[in-house]
Coordinates of C-alpha atoms in Angstrom, one line a residue:
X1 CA -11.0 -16.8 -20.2
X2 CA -9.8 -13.0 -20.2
X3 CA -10.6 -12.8 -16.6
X4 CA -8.3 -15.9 -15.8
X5 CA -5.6 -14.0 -17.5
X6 CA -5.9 -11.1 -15.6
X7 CA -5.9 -12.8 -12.5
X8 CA -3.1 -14.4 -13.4
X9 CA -1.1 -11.2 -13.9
X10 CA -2.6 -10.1 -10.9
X11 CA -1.3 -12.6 -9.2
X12 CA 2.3 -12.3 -10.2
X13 CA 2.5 -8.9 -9.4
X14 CA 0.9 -10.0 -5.8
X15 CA 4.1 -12.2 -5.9
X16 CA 6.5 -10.0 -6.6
X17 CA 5.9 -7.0 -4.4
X18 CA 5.2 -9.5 -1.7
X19 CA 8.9 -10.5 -2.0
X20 CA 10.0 -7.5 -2.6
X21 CA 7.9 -4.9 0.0
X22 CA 11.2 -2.0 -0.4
X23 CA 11.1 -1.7 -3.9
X24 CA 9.2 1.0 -6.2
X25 CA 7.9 -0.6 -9.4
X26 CA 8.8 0.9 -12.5
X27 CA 7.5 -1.1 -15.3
X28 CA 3.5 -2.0 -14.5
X29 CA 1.6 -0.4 -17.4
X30 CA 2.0 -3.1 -19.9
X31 CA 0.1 -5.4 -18.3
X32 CA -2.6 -3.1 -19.7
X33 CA -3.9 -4.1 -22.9
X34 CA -7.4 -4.5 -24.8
X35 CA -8.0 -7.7 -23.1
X36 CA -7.4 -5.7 -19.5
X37 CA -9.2 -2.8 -20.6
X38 CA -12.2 -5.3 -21.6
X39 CA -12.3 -7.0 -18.0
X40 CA -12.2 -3.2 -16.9
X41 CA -15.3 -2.4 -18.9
X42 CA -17.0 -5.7 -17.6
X43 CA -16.1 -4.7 -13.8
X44 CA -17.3 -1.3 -14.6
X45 CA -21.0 -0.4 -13.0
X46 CA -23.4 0.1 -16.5
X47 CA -26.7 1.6 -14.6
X48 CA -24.4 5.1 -13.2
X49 CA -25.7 8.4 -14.3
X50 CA -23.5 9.9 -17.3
X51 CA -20.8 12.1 -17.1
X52 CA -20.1 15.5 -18.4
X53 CA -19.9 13.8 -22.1
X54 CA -23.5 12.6 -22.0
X55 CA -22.3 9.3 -23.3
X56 CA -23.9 6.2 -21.5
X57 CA -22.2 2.8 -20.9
X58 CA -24.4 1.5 -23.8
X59 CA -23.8 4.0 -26.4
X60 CA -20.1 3.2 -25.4
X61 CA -20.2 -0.7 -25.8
X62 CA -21.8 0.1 -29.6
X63 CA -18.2 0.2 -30.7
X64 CA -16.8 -1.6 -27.6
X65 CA -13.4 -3.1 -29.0
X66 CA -12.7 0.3 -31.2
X67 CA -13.0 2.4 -28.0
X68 CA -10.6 0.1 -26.1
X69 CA -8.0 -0.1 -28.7
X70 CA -8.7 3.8 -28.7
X71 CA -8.2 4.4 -25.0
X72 CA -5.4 2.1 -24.8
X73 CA -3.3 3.9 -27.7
X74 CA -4.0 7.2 -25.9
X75 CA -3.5 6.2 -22.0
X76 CA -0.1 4.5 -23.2
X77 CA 0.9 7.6 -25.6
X78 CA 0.1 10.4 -22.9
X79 CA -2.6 11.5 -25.3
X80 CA -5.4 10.7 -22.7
X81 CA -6.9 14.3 -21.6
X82 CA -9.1 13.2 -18.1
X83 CA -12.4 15.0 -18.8
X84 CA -13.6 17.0 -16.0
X85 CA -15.8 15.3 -13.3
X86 CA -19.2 16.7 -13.1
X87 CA -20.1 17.3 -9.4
X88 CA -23.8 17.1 -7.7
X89 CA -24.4 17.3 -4.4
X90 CA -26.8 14.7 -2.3
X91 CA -28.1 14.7 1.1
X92 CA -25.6 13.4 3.9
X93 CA -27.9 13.8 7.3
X94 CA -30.7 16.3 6.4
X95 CA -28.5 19.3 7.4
X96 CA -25.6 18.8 5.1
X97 CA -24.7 17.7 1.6
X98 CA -21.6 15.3 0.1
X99 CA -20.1 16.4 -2.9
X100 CA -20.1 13.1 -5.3
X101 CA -17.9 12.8 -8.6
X102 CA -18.9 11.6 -11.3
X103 CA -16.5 10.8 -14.5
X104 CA -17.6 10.0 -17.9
X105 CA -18.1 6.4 -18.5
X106 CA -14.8 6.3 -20.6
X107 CA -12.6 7.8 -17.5
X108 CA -14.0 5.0 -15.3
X109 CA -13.0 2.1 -17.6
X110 CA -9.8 3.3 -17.6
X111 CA -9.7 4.0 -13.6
X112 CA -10.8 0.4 -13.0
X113 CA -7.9 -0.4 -14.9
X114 CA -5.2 1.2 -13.0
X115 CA -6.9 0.7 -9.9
X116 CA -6.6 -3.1 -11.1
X117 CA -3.0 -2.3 -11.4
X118 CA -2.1 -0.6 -8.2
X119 CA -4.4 -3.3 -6.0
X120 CA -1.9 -6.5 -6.5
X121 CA 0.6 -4.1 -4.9
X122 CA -1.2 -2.2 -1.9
X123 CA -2.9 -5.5 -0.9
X124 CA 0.8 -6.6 -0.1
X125 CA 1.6 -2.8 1.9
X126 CA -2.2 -2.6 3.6
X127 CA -2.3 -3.5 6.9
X128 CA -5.6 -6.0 9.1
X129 CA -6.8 -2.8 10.7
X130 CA -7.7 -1.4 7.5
X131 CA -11.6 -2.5 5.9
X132 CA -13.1 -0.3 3.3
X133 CA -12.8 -0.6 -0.4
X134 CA -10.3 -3.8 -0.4
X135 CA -10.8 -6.8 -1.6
X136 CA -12.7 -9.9 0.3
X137 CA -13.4 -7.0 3.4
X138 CA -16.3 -5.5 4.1
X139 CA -18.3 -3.1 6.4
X140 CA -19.5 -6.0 8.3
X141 CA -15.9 -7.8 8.6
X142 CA -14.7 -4.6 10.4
X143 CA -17.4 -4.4 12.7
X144 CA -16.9 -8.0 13.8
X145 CA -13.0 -7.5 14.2
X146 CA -14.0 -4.4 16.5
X147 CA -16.8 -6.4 18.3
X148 CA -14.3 -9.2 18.9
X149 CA -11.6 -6.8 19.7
X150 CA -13.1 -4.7 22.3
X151 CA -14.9 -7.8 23.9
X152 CA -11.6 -9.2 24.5
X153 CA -9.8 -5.6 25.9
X154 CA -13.4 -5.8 28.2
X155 CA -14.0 -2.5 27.3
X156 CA -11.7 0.8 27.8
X157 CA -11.0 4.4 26.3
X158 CA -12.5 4.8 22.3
X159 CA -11.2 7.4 20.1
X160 CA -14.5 8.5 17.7
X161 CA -12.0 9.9 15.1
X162 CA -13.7 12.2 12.7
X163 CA -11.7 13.2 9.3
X164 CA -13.1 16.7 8.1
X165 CA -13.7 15.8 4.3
X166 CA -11.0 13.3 3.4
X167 CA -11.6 13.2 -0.2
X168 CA -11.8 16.9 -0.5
X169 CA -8.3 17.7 1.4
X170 CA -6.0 14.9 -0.2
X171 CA -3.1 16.7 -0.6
X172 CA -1.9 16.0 -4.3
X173 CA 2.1 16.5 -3.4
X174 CA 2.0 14.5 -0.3
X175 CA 0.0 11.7 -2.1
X176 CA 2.5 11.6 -5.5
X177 CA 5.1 11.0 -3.0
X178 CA 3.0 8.1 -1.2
X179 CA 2.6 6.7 -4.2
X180 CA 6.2 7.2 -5.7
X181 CA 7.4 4.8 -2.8
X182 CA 6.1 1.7 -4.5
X183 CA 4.7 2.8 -7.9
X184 CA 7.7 4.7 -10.0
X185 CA 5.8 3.6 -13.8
X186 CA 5.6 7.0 -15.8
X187 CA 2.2 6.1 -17.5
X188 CA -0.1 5.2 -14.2
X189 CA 1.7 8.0 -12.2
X190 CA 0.9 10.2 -15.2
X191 CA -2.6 9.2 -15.9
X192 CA -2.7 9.7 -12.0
X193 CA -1.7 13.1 -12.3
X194 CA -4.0 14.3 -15.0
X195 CA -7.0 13.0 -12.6
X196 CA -5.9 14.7 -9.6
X197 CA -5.9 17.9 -11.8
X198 CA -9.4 17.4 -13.8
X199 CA -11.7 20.2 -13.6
X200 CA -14.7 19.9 -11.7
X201 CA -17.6 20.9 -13.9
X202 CA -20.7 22.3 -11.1
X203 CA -23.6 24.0 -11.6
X204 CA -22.2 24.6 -15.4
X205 CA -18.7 26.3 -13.8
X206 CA -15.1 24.6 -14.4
X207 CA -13.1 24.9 -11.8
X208 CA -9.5 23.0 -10.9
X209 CA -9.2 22.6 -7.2
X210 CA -5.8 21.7 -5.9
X211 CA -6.1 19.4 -3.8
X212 CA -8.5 16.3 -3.4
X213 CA -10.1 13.5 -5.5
X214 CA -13.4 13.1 -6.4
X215 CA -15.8 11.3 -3.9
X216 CA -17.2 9.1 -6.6
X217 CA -14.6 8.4 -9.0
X218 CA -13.1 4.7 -9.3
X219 CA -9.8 5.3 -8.4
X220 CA -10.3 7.6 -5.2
X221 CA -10.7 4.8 -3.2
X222 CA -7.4 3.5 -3.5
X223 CA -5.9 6.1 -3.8
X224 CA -7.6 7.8 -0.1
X225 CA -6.6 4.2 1.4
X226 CA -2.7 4.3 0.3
X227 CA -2.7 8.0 2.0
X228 CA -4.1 7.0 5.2
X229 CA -1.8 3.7 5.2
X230 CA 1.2 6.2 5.4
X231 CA -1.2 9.1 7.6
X232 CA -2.8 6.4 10.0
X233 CA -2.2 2.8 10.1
X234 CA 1.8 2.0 9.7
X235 CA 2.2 5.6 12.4
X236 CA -0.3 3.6 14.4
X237 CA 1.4 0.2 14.0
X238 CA 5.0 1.4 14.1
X239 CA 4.7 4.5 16.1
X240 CA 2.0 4.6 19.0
X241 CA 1.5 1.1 19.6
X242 CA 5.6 1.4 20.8
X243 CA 4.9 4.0 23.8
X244 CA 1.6 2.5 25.4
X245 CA 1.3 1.9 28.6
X246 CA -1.9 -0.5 28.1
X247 CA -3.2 -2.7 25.3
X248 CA -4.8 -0.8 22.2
X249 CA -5.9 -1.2 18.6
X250 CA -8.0 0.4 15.6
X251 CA -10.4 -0.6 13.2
X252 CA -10.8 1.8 9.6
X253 CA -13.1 1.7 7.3
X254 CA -12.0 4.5 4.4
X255 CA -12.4 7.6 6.3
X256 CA -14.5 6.1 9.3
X257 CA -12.2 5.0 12.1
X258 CA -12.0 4.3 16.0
X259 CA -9.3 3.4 18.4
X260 CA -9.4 2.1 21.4
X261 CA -7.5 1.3 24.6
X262 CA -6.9 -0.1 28.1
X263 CA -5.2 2.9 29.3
X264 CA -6.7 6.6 29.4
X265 CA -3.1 8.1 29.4
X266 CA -2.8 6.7 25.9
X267 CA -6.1 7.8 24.2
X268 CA -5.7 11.2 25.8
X269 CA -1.8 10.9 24.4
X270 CA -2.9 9.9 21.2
X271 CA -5.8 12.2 20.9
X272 CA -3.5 15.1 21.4
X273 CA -1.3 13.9 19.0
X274 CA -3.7 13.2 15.8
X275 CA -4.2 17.3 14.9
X276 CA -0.2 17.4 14.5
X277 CA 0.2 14.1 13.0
X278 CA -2.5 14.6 10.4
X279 CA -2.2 18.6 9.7
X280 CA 1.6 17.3 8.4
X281 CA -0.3 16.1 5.6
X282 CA -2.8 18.6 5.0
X283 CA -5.8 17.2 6.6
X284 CA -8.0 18.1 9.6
X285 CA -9.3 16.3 12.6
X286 CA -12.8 17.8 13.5
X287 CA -12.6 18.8 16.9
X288 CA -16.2 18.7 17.7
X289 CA -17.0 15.3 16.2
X290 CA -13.5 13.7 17.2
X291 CA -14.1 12.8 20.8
X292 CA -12.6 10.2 23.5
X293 CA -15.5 8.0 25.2
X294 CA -15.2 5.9 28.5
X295 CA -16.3 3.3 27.3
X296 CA -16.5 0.4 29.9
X297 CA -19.0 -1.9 31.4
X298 CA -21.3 0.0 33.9
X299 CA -20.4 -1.1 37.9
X300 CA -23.7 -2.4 38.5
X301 CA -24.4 -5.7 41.0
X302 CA -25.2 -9.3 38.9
X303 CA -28.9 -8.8 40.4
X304 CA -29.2 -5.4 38.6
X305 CA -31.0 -6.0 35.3
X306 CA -32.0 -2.1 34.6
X307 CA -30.9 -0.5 31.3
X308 CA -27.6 1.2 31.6
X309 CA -26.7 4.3 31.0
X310 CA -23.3 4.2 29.6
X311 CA -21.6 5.9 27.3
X312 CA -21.7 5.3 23.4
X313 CA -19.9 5.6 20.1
X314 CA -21.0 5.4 16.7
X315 CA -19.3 3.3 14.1
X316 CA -20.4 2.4 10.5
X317 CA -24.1 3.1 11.0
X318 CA -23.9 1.0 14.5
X319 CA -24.3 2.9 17.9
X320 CA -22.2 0.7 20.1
X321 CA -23.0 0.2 23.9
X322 CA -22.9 -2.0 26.8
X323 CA -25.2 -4.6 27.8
X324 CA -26.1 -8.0 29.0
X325 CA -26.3 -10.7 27.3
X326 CA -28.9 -13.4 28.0
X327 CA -26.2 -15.2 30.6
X328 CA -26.6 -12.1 32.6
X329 CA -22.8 -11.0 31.4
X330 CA -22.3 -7.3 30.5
X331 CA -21.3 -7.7 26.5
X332 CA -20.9 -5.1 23.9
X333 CA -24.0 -4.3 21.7
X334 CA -24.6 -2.8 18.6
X335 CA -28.7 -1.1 17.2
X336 CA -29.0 1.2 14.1
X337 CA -27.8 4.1 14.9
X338 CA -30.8 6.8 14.9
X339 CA -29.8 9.1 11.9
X340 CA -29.6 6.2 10.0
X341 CA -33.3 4.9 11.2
X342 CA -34.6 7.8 10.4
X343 CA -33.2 8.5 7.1
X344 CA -33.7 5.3 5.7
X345 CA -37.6 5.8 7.1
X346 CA -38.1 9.3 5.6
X347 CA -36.8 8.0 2.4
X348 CA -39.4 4.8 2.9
X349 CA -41.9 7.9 3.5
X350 CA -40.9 10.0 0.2
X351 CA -41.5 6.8 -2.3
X352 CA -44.9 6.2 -0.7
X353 CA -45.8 9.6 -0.7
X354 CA -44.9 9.6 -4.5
X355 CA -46.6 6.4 -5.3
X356 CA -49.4 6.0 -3.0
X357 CA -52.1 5.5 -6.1
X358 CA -50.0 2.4 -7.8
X359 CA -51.1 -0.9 -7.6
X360 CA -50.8 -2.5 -4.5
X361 CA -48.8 -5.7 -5.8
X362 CA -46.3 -3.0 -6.7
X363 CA -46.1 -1.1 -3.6
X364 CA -45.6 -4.4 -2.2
X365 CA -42.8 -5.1 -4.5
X366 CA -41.0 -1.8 -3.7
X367 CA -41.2 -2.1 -0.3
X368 CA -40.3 -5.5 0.0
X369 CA -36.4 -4.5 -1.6
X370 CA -36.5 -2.0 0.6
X371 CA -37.1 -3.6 3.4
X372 CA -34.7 -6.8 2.3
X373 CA -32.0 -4.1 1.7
X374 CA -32.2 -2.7 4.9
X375 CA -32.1 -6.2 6.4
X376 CA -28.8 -7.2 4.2
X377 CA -26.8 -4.0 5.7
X378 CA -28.3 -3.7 9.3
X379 CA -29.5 -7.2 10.2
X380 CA -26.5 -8.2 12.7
X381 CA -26.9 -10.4 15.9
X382 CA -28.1 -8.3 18.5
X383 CA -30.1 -6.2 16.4
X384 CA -33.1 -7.5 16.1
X385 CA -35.1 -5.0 18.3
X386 CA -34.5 -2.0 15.8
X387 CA -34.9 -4.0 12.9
X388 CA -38.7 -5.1 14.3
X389 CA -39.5 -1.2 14.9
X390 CA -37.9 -0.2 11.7
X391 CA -40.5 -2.9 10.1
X392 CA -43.1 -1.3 12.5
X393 CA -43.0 2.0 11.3
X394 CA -42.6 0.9 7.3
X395 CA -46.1 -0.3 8.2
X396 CA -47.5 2.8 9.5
X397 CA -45.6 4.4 7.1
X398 CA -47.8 2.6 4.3
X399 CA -51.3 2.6 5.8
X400 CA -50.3 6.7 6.2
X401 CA -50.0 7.0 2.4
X402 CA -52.7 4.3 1.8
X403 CA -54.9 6.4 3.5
X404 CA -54.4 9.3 1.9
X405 CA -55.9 7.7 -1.4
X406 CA -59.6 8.4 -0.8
X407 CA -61.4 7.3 2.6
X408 CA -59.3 6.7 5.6
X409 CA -58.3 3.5 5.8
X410 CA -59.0 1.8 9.1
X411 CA -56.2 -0.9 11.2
X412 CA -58.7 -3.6 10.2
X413 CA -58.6 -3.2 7.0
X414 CA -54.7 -2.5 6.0
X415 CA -54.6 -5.3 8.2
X416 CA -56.2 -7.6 5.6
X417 CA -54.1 -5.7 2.9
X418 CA -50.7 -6.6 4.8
X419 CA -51.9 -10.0 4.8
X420 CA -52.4 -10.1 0.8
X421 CA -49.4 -8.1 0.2
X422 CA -47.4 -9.2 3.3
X423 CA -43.9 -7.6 3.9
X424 CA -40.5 -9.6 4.7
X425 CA -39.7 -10.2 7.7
X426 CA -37.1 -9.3 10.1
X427 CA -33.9 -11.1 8.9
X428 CA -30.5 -11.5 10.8
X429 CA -28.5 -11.8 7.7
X430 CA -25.0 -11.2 9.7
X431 CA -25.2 -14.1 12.2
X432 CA -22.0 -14.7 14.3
X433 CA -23.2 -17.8 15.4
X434 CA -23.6 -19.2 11.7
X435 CA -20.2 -17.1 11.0
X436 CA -18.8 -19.8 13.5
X437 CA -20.2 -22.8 12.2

């Protein structure tokens, strides 16, 4: 019942900044109350690790409805002191690290809340181009639009945009002023405020950088999408797409973006112009990572059915590329890109190193999620080649570890093992075909 309420209100704020897309909101807060807060809490992930307080999401629902009424009386009365984010650091692409946020359990309940606040409106502002972190859109929904996109340009110039650490450079006066052109109420853009400036607690230190928002924390994903809806998509929709000479579009997910065209002079136009129009608001393009690809169906005859070599671009965990489709016609294909192979195989590695001596059933068990998660992300039409050596080499991976339990273990054998404990197979769970049906 308390989520129908909320969605109600939800709704009516929808409404009204769909009708009125010019006007700041001043008066938004007191849609929060316990009964928002609660549908918060239940919205709110239980299973994250703790924050600098210690306090899990159990220990918190103990005294659920006092905490609320708590949290509410102090986020209204400007009370509410944002703890400071404790920050570790995990493995990005086995030469770097990302920093990830993470609040207490507390500071997340209330984030969801705003965040449930500000969403009604942005949905209105947010443009099709734009993917991640919204609503009913998904990884997958962006690749298809790009798919379908660039198969009906037939191919072109792609910008492989690369922003140097979004969430770390968010500039905090360029973003209050974002904000301040549809959200004017003094509690969110307060409560707002005292996130931007909570400590980072690392290693044991407290430090208060001044600009960014935690990678990790509940609101920063809104928050990173209204600042590249002013950086990126309305200068891309009201701005570029004026002065080209060709066709052209873009496709973002958060921080992950490409652009493409019909027309070199524009992605060389545009490229030059993305340093200047992003360093106005304090963030960087990286110039080795950010590159412009030709990337157009290989002049080959209708007889030639060799492998091309054309160029590629990486999107999303997708290395895009040109090939033929079973009608002989040269059609845009996507495989699992090769860092994300062989992460997600050295991780497969690690947990059967670590658990070689537990029951087989088990292994089995473990694998099999593994394997069925790895399917539900990458399992796409057109994929089904790296999907079968990705199951390939979880096999070998096994029998490796298996083996290293006592006496080698011989192909004949695991083979009778695989056939006890078998593994899933290779699933297309992202079917266009059925996603025309």
């Amino acid at each position: 019942m308390e989520s129908g309420n909320v969605l109600t209100k939800q709704q009516r704020i929808a409404e009204n900044a769909r009708r009125h897309p010019e006007v700041s909101f001043t008066s938004l807060a007191h849609h929060i109350d316990v009964a928002w807060l609660r549908e918060a809490w239940r919205r709110t992930r239980k299973d994250g690790a703790a924050g600098v307080d210690n306090l899990s999401a159990e220990e918190y629902a103990e005294n659920l409805e006092e905490n609320l009424k708590s949290l509410l009386e102090r986020a209204k009365s400007g009370s509410y002191k944002a703890p400071p984010v404790r920050r570790v650091n995990i493995p990005k692409n086995g030469r770097e690290t990302r920093p990830i946020g993470i609040p207490t359990f507390e500071d997340k309940v209330l984030q969801r809340a705003v965040q449930m606040v500000l969403e009604p409106v942005y949905e209105q502002d947010f443009l099709d181009c734009s993917w991640g972190f919204r609503p009913g859109r998904s990884a997958h929904g962006g690749l298809q639009v790009l798919w379908e996109q660039m198969m009906g340009i037939g191919g072109g110039w792609v910008i492989d945009l690369d922003i140097r650490k979004l969430f770390d450079n968010l500039d905090h006066t360029h973003l209050r002023e974002i904000l301040k052109k549809r959200v004017r109420d003094g509690v969110l853009v307060r409560l707002i405020g005292k996130w931007l400036k909570a400590g980072i607690m690392e290693n044991g230190q407290l430090s208060y950088p001044e600009r960014g928002s935690p990678q990790g924390g509940v609101i920063s994903p809104i928050l990173s999408n209204v600042y590249l809806h002013e950086v990126l998509d309305r200068w891309f929709e009201e701005v570029v797409r004026e002065h080209l000479y060709g066709r052209g579009f873009m496709v973002r997910y958060a921080d992950d973006v490409v652009l493409a065209f019909t027309d070199e002079r524009d992605a060389r136009r545009v490229m030059k112009a993305l340093p200047r129009r992003f360093g106005k608001y304090g963030l960087t393009v990286h110039p080795q990572k950010t590159q412009v690809v030709s990337f157009r169906p290989p002049v080959q005859s209708s007889t030639d059915r060799r492998k091309p070599r054309g160029r590629t671009f990486n999107f999303l965990g997708f290395t895009h590329y040109w090939g033929r489709s079973r009608k002989g016609r040269w059609v845009v294909k996507r495989k699992t890109e090769c860092s994300r192979f062989t992460r997600a195989l050295t991780r497969v590695g690690e947990w059967c190193r670590k658990n070689r001596h537990l029951p087989l059933d088990e292994q089995q068990s473990a694998l099999r999620s593994k394997l069925l998660g790895h399917y539900a992300y990458y399992g796409i039409t057109g994929n089904g080649h790296s999907l079968e050596n990705f199951l390939h080499e979880v096999r070998r991976t096994w029998k490796k570890w298996l083996s290293r339990r006592g006496s080698r273990l011989r192909w004949e054998r695991f083979g009778q093992i695989a056939d006890r404990y078998p593994l899933p197979p290779v699933r297309i769970v992202h079917s266009v075909y059925v996603a025309k049906l």
